[in-house]
CSV table of C-alpha atoms in Angstrom, one decimal:
chain,number,residue,atom,x,y,z
A,1,MET,CA,-3.9,0.6,-20.5
A,2,SER,CA,-5.7,-2.2,-22.7
A,3,GLY,CA,-8.6,0.2,-24.4
A,4,SER,CA,-11.6,-1.3,-24.1
A,5,ARG,CA,-14.7,-0.2,-22.6
A,6,PHE,CA,-13.7,-3.0,-19.9
A,7,LYS,CA,-11.0,-2.1,-17.2
A,8,LEU,CA,-9.5,-4.0,-15.1
A,9,ALA,CA,-8.0,-2.1,-11.9
A,10,LEU,CA,-5.7,-2.9,-9.5
A,11,ALA,CA,-5.3,-2.7,-5.7
A,12,LEU,CA,-2.2,-2.4,-3.6
A,13,SER,CA,-1.7,-2.8,-0.2
A,14,GLY,CA,0.4,-1.0,1.4
A,15,GLY,CA,2.9,-3.2,4.1
A,16,SER,CA,6.1,-1.2,3.7
A,17,ALA,CA,8.8,-3.7,2.5
A,18,ARG,CA,6.4,-6.7,2.3
A,19,ALA,CA,4.6,-4.6,-0.5
A,20,LEU,CA,7.6,-4.5,-2.6
A,21,THR,CA,6.0,-7.8,-3.9
A,22,HIS,CA,3.9,-5.7,-6.3
A,23,VAL,CA,6.7,-5.4,-8.2
A,24,GLY,CA,6.6,-9.0,-9.6
A,25,VAL,CA,2.6,-8.9,-9.6
A,26,LEU,CA,3.3,-5.9,-11.9
A,27,ARG,CA,5.9,-7.6,-13.9
A,28,GLU,CA,3.8,-10.8,-14.4
A,29,LEU,CA,0.8,-8.5,-15.3
A,30,GLN,CA,2.9,-6.9,-18.2
A,31,ARG,CA,4.7,-10.5,-19.4
A,32,HIS,CA,1.1,-11.8,-19.6
A,33,ARG,CA,-0.5,-8.8,-21.1
A,34,LEU,CA,-3.2,-7.9,-19.4
A,35,GLY,CA,-3.7,-4.6,-19.6
A,36,VAL,CA,-3.8,-2.5,-16.2
A,37,ASP,CA,-6.7,0.5,-16.6
A,38,LEU,CA,-6.7,1.8,-13.2
A,39,ILE,CA,-4.5,1.7,-9.9
A,40,VAL,CA,-5.5,2.5,-6.9
A,41,GLY,CA,-3.3,1.9,-3.9
A,42,THR,CA,-2.9,2.4,-0.3
A,43,SER,CA,0.9,4.0,1.8
A,44,MET,CA,3.4,1.4,-0.1
A,45,GLY,CA,1.2,0.5,-2.8
A,46,ALA,CA,0.4,3.8,-3.7
A,47,VAL,CA,4.1,4.9,-4.1
A,48,VAL,CA,4.6,1.4,-6.4
A,49,GLY,CA,1.2,2.1,-8.0
A,50,GLY,CA,2.0,5.6,-8.6
A,51,LEU,CA,5.5,4.6,-10.2
A,52,PHE,CA,4.1,2.5,-12.7
A,53,ALA,CA,1.5,4.6,-13.7
A,54,TYR,CA,3.9,7.1,-14.4
A,55,TYR,CA,6.7,5.0,-16.0
A,56,GLN,CA,4.2,2.0,-17.6
A,57,ASP,CA,7.6,-0.4,-17.1
A,58,VAL,CA,7.9,-2.5,-14.1
A,59,ASP,CA,11.8,-2.7,-14.7
A,60,ILE,CA,12.4,1.5,-14.2
A,61,VAL,CA,9.7,1.5,-11.1
A,62,GLY,CA,12.2,-1.6,-9.6
A,63,GLU,CA,15.4,0.7,-10.5
A,64,ARG,CA,13.8,3.1,-8.9
A,65,LEU,CA,13.1,1.8,-6.1
A,66,ARG,CA,16.8,0.0,-5.4
A,67,VAL,CA,18.5,3.2,-5.5
A,68,LEU,CA,16.1,5.0,-3.0
A,69,ILE,CA,16.8,1.6,-0.4
A,70,GLU,CA,20.2,1.8,-1.2
A,71,SER,CA,20.6,5.6,-0.4
A,72,ASP,CA,22.3,7.2,2.8
A,73,LEU,CA,18.8,8.9,3.8
A,74,PHE,CA,16.8,6.7,3.3
A,75,MET,CA,18.7,3.9,5.4
A,76,LYS,CA,19.2,6.4,8.3
A,77,SER,CA,15.1,6.7,7.9
A,78,ILE,CA,14.6,3.7,8.6
A,79,ALA,CA,17.2,3.0,11.3
A,80,ILE,CA,15.8,5.4,13.6
A,81,ALA,CA,12.2,3.3,13.8
A,82,ARG,CA,14.0,-0.3,13.6
A,83,ASP,CA,15.7,-1.7,16.6
A,84,ASP,CA,18.3,-4.8,15.3
A,85,ARG,CA,18.4,-6.0,18.5
A,86,SER,CA,14.6,-6.7,19.1
A,87,ASP,CA,13.3,-10.1,20.3
A,88,GLU,CA,13.0,-12.4,17.6
A,89,GLY,CA,10.3,-13.8,15.6
A,90,SER,CA,8.6,-10.7,15.9
A,91,ASP,CA,7.5,-8.7,12.3
A,92,GLY,CA,5.0,-6.1,13.5
A,93,PHE,CA,5.6,-2.6,13.5
A,94,PHE,CA,4.3,-2.0,17.0
A,95,HIS,CA,6.5,-4.2,18.1
A,96,ARG,CA,9.4,-2.3,16.9
A,97,PHE,CA,8.4,0.9,17.4
A,98,LEU,CA,7.3,0.3,21.1
A,99,SER,CA,11.1,-1.3,21.6
A,100,LEU,CA,12.0,2.5,20.7
A,101,PHE,CA,10.4,3.7,24.3
A,102,ARG,CA,11.3,0.5,26.2
A,103,LYS,CA,14.8,1.4,25.5
A,104,GLY,CA,14.8,5.0,26.2
A,105,VAL,CA,15.5,6.0,21.7
A,106,SER,CA,14.4,9.1,20.4
A,107,TYR,CA,12.1,9.4,23.7
A,108,GLY,CA,12.7,12.9,23.8
A,109,GLN,CA,12.2,13.5,20.2
A,110,SER,CA,9.1,11.4,20.0
A,111,MET,CA,7.2,13.4,22.5
A,112,ARG,CA,7.7,16.9,21.5
A,113,ARG,CA,7.3,16.6,18.0
A,114,PRO,CA,4.6,14.8,15.1
A,115,ALA,CA,7.3,12.1,13.8
A,116,LEU,CA,10.5,11.1,14.0
A,117,ILE,CA,11.6,11.8,10.6
A,118,SER,CA,11.7,15.2,10.0
A,119,ASP,CA,9.7,16.8,7.0
A,120,GLU,CA,12.6,17.9,4.9
A,121,ASP,CA,13.9,15.0,5.2
A,122,TYR,CA,10.4,13.1,3.9
A,123,GLN,CA,10.4,15.3,1.8
A,124,GLU,CA,13.9,14.5,0.1
A,125,ILE,CA,13.6,11.3,0.4
A,126,MET,CA,9.8,11.6,-1.8
A,127,GLU,CA,11.8,14.2,-4.0
A,128,ASP,CA,14.3,11.2,-5.3
A,129,LEU,CA,11.8,9.0,-5.7
A,130,MET,CA,8.3,9.9,-7.1
A,131,PRO,CA,8.1,12.5,-10.7
A,132,ASP,CA,6.6,15.6,-9.9
A,133,CYS,CA,3.7,15.5,-12.2
A,134,LEU,CA,-0.3,15.7,-11.9
A,135,ILE,CA,-2.7,12.2,-11.1
A,136,GLU,CA,-5.1,13.7,-13.7
A,137,ASP,CA,-1.9,13.7,-16.6
A,138,LEU,CA,-0.3,10.0,-15.7
A,139,PRO,CA,-0.7,8.1,-19.3
A,140,ILE,CA,-2.8,5.1,-16.3
A,141,PRO,CA,-5.7,6.5,-14.0
A,142,PHE,CA,-4.3,6.0,-11.1
A,143,ALA,CA,-5.8,6.9,-7.3
A,144,ALA,CA,-4.2,7.0,-3.4
A,145,VAL,CA,-5.4,6.4,-0.3
A,146,ALA,CA,-5.1,8.4,3.2
A,147,MET,CA,-6.5,9.0,5.9
A,148,ASP,CA,-7.7,12.5,7.2
A,149,ILE,CA,-6.6,12.5,11.0
A,150,LEU,CA,-8.7,15.3,11.5
A,151,SER,CA,-12.1,14.3,10.0
A,152,GLY,CA,-11.3,10.9,10.4
A,153,GLU,CA,-12.4,10.1,7.2
A,154,GLU,CA,-10.9,8.0,4.1
A,155,VAL,CA,-10.0,10.2,1.7
A,156,VAL,CA,-9.2,8.9,-2.0
A,157,ILE,CA,-6.6,11.5,-4.0
A,158,ARG,CA,-7.7,11.2,-7.9
A,159,SER,CA,-6.3,14.8,-8.8
A,160,GLY,CA,-3.1,17.6,-7.9
A,161,SER,CA,0.4,16.5,-7.1
A,162,LEU,CA,1.5,12.7,-8.1
A,163,ARG,CA,4.3,13.5,-5.1
A,164,LEU,CA,2.4,14.5,-2.6
A,165,ALA,CA,-0.9,12.0,-2.7
A,166,ALA,CA,1.9,9.4,-2.0
A,167,ALA,CA,3.7,10.9,0.3
A,168,ALA,CA,0.4,11.4,2.2
A,169,SER,CA,-0.7,7.9,1.4
A,170,ALA,CA,2.5,5.8,2.9
A,171,ALA,CA,3.0,8.4,6.3
A,172,ILE,CA,3.2,6.2,9.0
A,173,PRO,CA,1.6,8.1,12.4
A,174,GLY,CA,4.2,8.7,14.5
A,175,LEU,CA,7.2,7.4,12.1
A,176,LEU,CA,6.6,10.0,8.8
A,177,PRO,CA,4.7,13.7,9.3
A,178,PRO,CA,1.6,14.0,7.9
A,179,MET,CA,0.7,15.7,4.7
A,180,GLU,CA,-1.6,19.1,4.1
A,181,TYR,CA,-3.9,18.7,1.7
A,182,ARG,CA,-7.6,20.7,0.4
A,183,GLY,CA,-8.0,21.3,3.9
A,184,CYS,CA,-7.5,17.7,5.1
A,185,LEU,CA,-4.3,16.6,7.4
A,186,LEU,CA,-3.5,12.7,6.0
A,187,LEU,CA,-1.9,10.0,7.1
A,188,ASP,CA,-1.5,6.5,6.2
A,189,GLY,CA,-4.3,4.9,4.5
A,190,GLY,CA,-3.5,2.1,5.5
A,191,TRP,CA,-5.0,2.5,9.1
A,192,LEU,CA,-9.0,2.7,6.9
A,193,ASP,CA,-8.5,0.8,3.9
A,194,ASN,CA,-5.4,-1.2,2.9
A,195,VAL,CA,-6.3,-3.4,0.6
A,196,PRO,CA,-8.7,-0.1,-1.5
A,197,VAL,CA,-11.4,-2.2,-3.4
A,198,ALA,CA,-13.7,-0.2,-3.2
A,199,PRO,CA,-12.5,3.1,-4.4
A,200,ALA,CA,-11.4,0.8,-7.6
A,201,ILE,CA,-14.8,-0.3,-7.8
A,202,ALA,CA,-16.5,3.3,-7.3
A,203,LEU,CA,-13.7,4.9,-10.0
A,204,GLY,CA,-14.8,2.5,-12.6
A,205,GLY,CA,-13.6,-0.9,-12.3
A,206,HIS,CA,-15.5,-3.4,-13.7
A,207,PHE,CA,-12.6,-7.0,-12.8
A,208,VAL,CA,-10.7,-5.7,-9.3
A,209,LEU,CA,-7.3,-7.3,-8.9
A,210,ALA,CA,-6.1,-7.0,-6.0
A,211,ALA,CA,-2.7,-7.4,-4.2
A,212,ASP,CA,-2.2,-7.8,-0.3
A,213,ALA,CA,1.2,-7.5,1.4
A,214,SER,CA,0.2,-7.1,4.8
A,215,LEU,CA,0.8,-8.7,7.9
A,216,ASP,CA,-1.8,-11.3,9.4
A,217,VAL,CA,-2.2,-11.6,12.6
A,218,PRO,CA,-0.3,-14.1,13.7
A,219,GLY,CA,2.9,-12.0,12.4
A,220,LEU,CA,2.7,-9.8,14.9
A,221,GLY,CA,5.2,-11.5,16.9
A,222,PRO,CA,5.1,-13.0,20.2
A,223,LEU,CA,2.4,-11.9,23.2
A,224,PRO,CA,3.4,-8.4,24.8
A,225,SER,CA,4.4,-8.1,27.7
A,226,ALA,CA,3.5,-4.4,29.0
A,227,ALA,CA,0.1,-2.9,29.2
A,228,ILE,CA,0.4,-0.9,26.2
A,229,GLU,CA,1.9,-3.0,24.0
A,230,TYR,CA,-1.4,-5.3,24.9
A,231,LEU,CA,-3.3,-2.3,24.0
A,232,LEU,CA,-1.7,-1.3,20.6
A,233,ARG,CA,-2.3,-4.8,19.4
A,234,CYS,CA,-5.5,-5.1,20.0
A,235,ASN,CA,-5.6,-2.0,18.0
A,236,GLU,CA,-3.6,-3.8,15.4
A,237,ILE,CA,-6.1,-7.2,15.5
A,238,THR,CA,-8.7,-4.5,15.0
A,239,ARG,CA,-6.8,-2.6,11.9
A,240,ILE,CA,-6.0,-6.2,10.5
A,241,ARG,CA,-9.8,-7.8,10.9
A,242,LEU,CA,-11.4,-4.5,9.5
A,243,MET,CA,-9.3,-4.9,6.2
A,244,GLN,CA,-10.1,-8.9,5.6
A,245,HIS,CA,-14.0,-7.6,5.5
A,246,ARG,CA,-13.5,-4.9,3.2
A,247,LYS,CA,-11.1,-6.6,0.7
A,248,GLN,CA,-13.5,-9.7,0.2
A,249,ASN,CA,-15.3,-7.7,-2.7
A,250,ALA,CA,-12.0,-8.2,-4.9
A,251,ASP,CA,-12.3,-10.8,-7.9
A,252,VAL,CA,-9.4,-12.2,-6.7
A,253,THR,CA,-7.2,-11.3,-4.4
A,254,LEU,CA,-3.3,-12.4,-4.2
A,255,VAL,CA,-1.7,-12.9,-1.2
A,256,PRO,CA,2.3,-13.8,-1.5
A,257,GLU,CA,4.5,-16.0,0.6
A,258,LEU,CA,6.1,-14.0,2.5
A,259,GLY,CA,6.9,-16.1,5.6
A,260,LYS,CA,9.5,-13.9,8.3
A,261,THR,CA,9.4,-10.7,6.2
A,262,ASP,CA,9.0,-8.0,7.9
A,263,TRP,CA,7.8,-3.9,7.5
A,264,SER,CA,11.7,-2.7,7.3
A,265,GLN,CA,13.4,-4.9,5.0
A,266,PHE,CA,13.6,-2.9,2.5
A,267,THR,CA,16.7,-4.9,1.1
A,268,CYS,CA,14.3,-7.9,0.3
A,269,LEU,CA,13.5,-6.5,-2.9
A,270,ASP,CA,14.5,-8.8,-5.0
A,271,ARG,CA,13.0,-11.9,-3.0
A,272,CYS,CA,9.6,-9.6,-2.5
A,273,SER,CA,9.5,-9.1,-6.4
A,274,MET,CA,10.1,-13.0,-6.5
A,275,ALA,CA,7.3,-13.6,-4.2
A,276,GLY,CA,4.9,-11.8,-6.1
A,277,SER,CA,5.1,-12.9,-9.3
A,278,ARG,CA,4.9,-16.7,-8.1
A,279,ALA,CA,1.5,-15.2,-6.1
A,280,PHE,CA,-0.2,-14.1,-8.9
A,281,ALA,CA,2.0,-17.2,-11.2
A,282,GLU,CA,-0.5,-19.9,-9.3
A,283,SER,CA,-3.5,-18.0,-9.6
A,284,LEU,CA,-3.2,-16.6,-13.4
A,285,PRO,CA,-5.8,-19.8,-14.5
A,286,TYR,CA,-8.7,-18.8,-11.5
A,287,LEU,CA,-7.9,-15.1,-12.4
A,288,ARG,CA,-8.2,-15.9,-16.4
A,289,GLY,CA,-11.6,-17.9,-15.5
A,290,ARG,CA,-12.8,-14.8,-13.0
A,291,LEU,CA,-12.3,-12.2,-16.1
A,292,LEU,CA,-13.9,-14.1,-18.5
A,293,ALA,CA,-16.7,-14.2,-16.1
A,294,ARG,CA,-16.7,-10.5,-15.2
A,295,ARG,CA,-16.9,-9.2,-18.9
A,296,CYS,CA,-19.7,-11.6,-19.4
A,297,LEU,CA,-21.6,-10.2,-16.3
A,298,THR,CA,-21.1,-6.6,-17.2
A,299,LEU,CA,-21.7,-7.0,-21.1
A,300,ASN,CA,-17.5,-6.4,-21.2
A,301,GLY,CA,-18.2,-3.6,-19.3
A,302,TRP,CA,-21.7,-2.2,-21.1
A,303,LEU,CA,-22.9,-2.9,-17.4
A,304,HIS,CA,-21.1,-1.4,-14.4
A,305,PRO,CA,-20.9,-3.0,-11.5
A,306,VAL,CA,-22.9,-5.5,-11.8
A,307,ARG,CA,-22.4,-6.3,-7.9
A,308,ARG,CA,-24.4,-6.5,-4.7
A,309,ARG,CA,-24.0,-3.4,-2.7
A,310,CYS,CA,-22.2,-4.0,0.0
A,311,TRP,CA,-19.0,-3.0,-1.7
A,312,ARG,CA,-19.9,0.4,-1.0
A,313,HIS,CA,-18.1,2.3,2.6
A,314,PRO,CA,-17.7,5.3,2.9
A,315,PHE,CA,-15.0,7.6,1.7
A,316,LYS,CA,-14.2,10.7,0.1
A,317,MET,CA,-12.9,11.6,-3.1
A,318,VAL,CA,-10.7,14.6,-3.6
């Protein structure tokens, strides 16, 4: 943390393996001594952001992620959702997920329980990865974004268990089990707010640096061949367009170039981290200029938020 009144907030997107680019962004922030005063993450962004808020050391974060990725349980869980024989060129999660049904893999399981990966396995994965502490006790203020499947609300978790918050935010519907929290039944926040800029502003960020590792529409792969695939592709396009609208209120948005890296390629940690570092380096002169402008507009943090009101959208703080 910088210790000044002016707060630099980091909004970290979801994107599964693609969100490993956040490690590179955090490394560059540390290298250039740009203190982060608040982190708000969605899905994998909540996992990476929560680890950094706890350890405050990007090398430790990277090592924790590497150990998890190389574990047998994690690789087994990814294999459940990934079909390596899928058509070449497809990067989308839905294409991978639907291929399981077309080939009859895990069909009976998926129709009889809420998630392909069991509660026990998911709990073990999170226990191996995420420290068990209170969000309120973190040295860097942190919040995780999730979706309440009961009410349809966007839920911003800023207190309670860090491990539970990260698990809820990253719980991909159909793949990972929903998490109960304070009367809510929470799943992956990326379905409502994949680049959580508005919560970062609401929680006190004068300047919001967004890191967006999510897919754009071309990354969804070739045109569908079945009716249900058309339905789900349209749903995914709607989600992507919503996110493009909501992230516009960031002061600077980094979009690392990842090419054909798909959601399940967690073994590409180093390549993703380098892509995040490159995106930061290319944007650094612009970022410094925008930082100076925001400091002036806010009188170095005495005024907040000095923004148009259109940045707001409904969400619930817990």
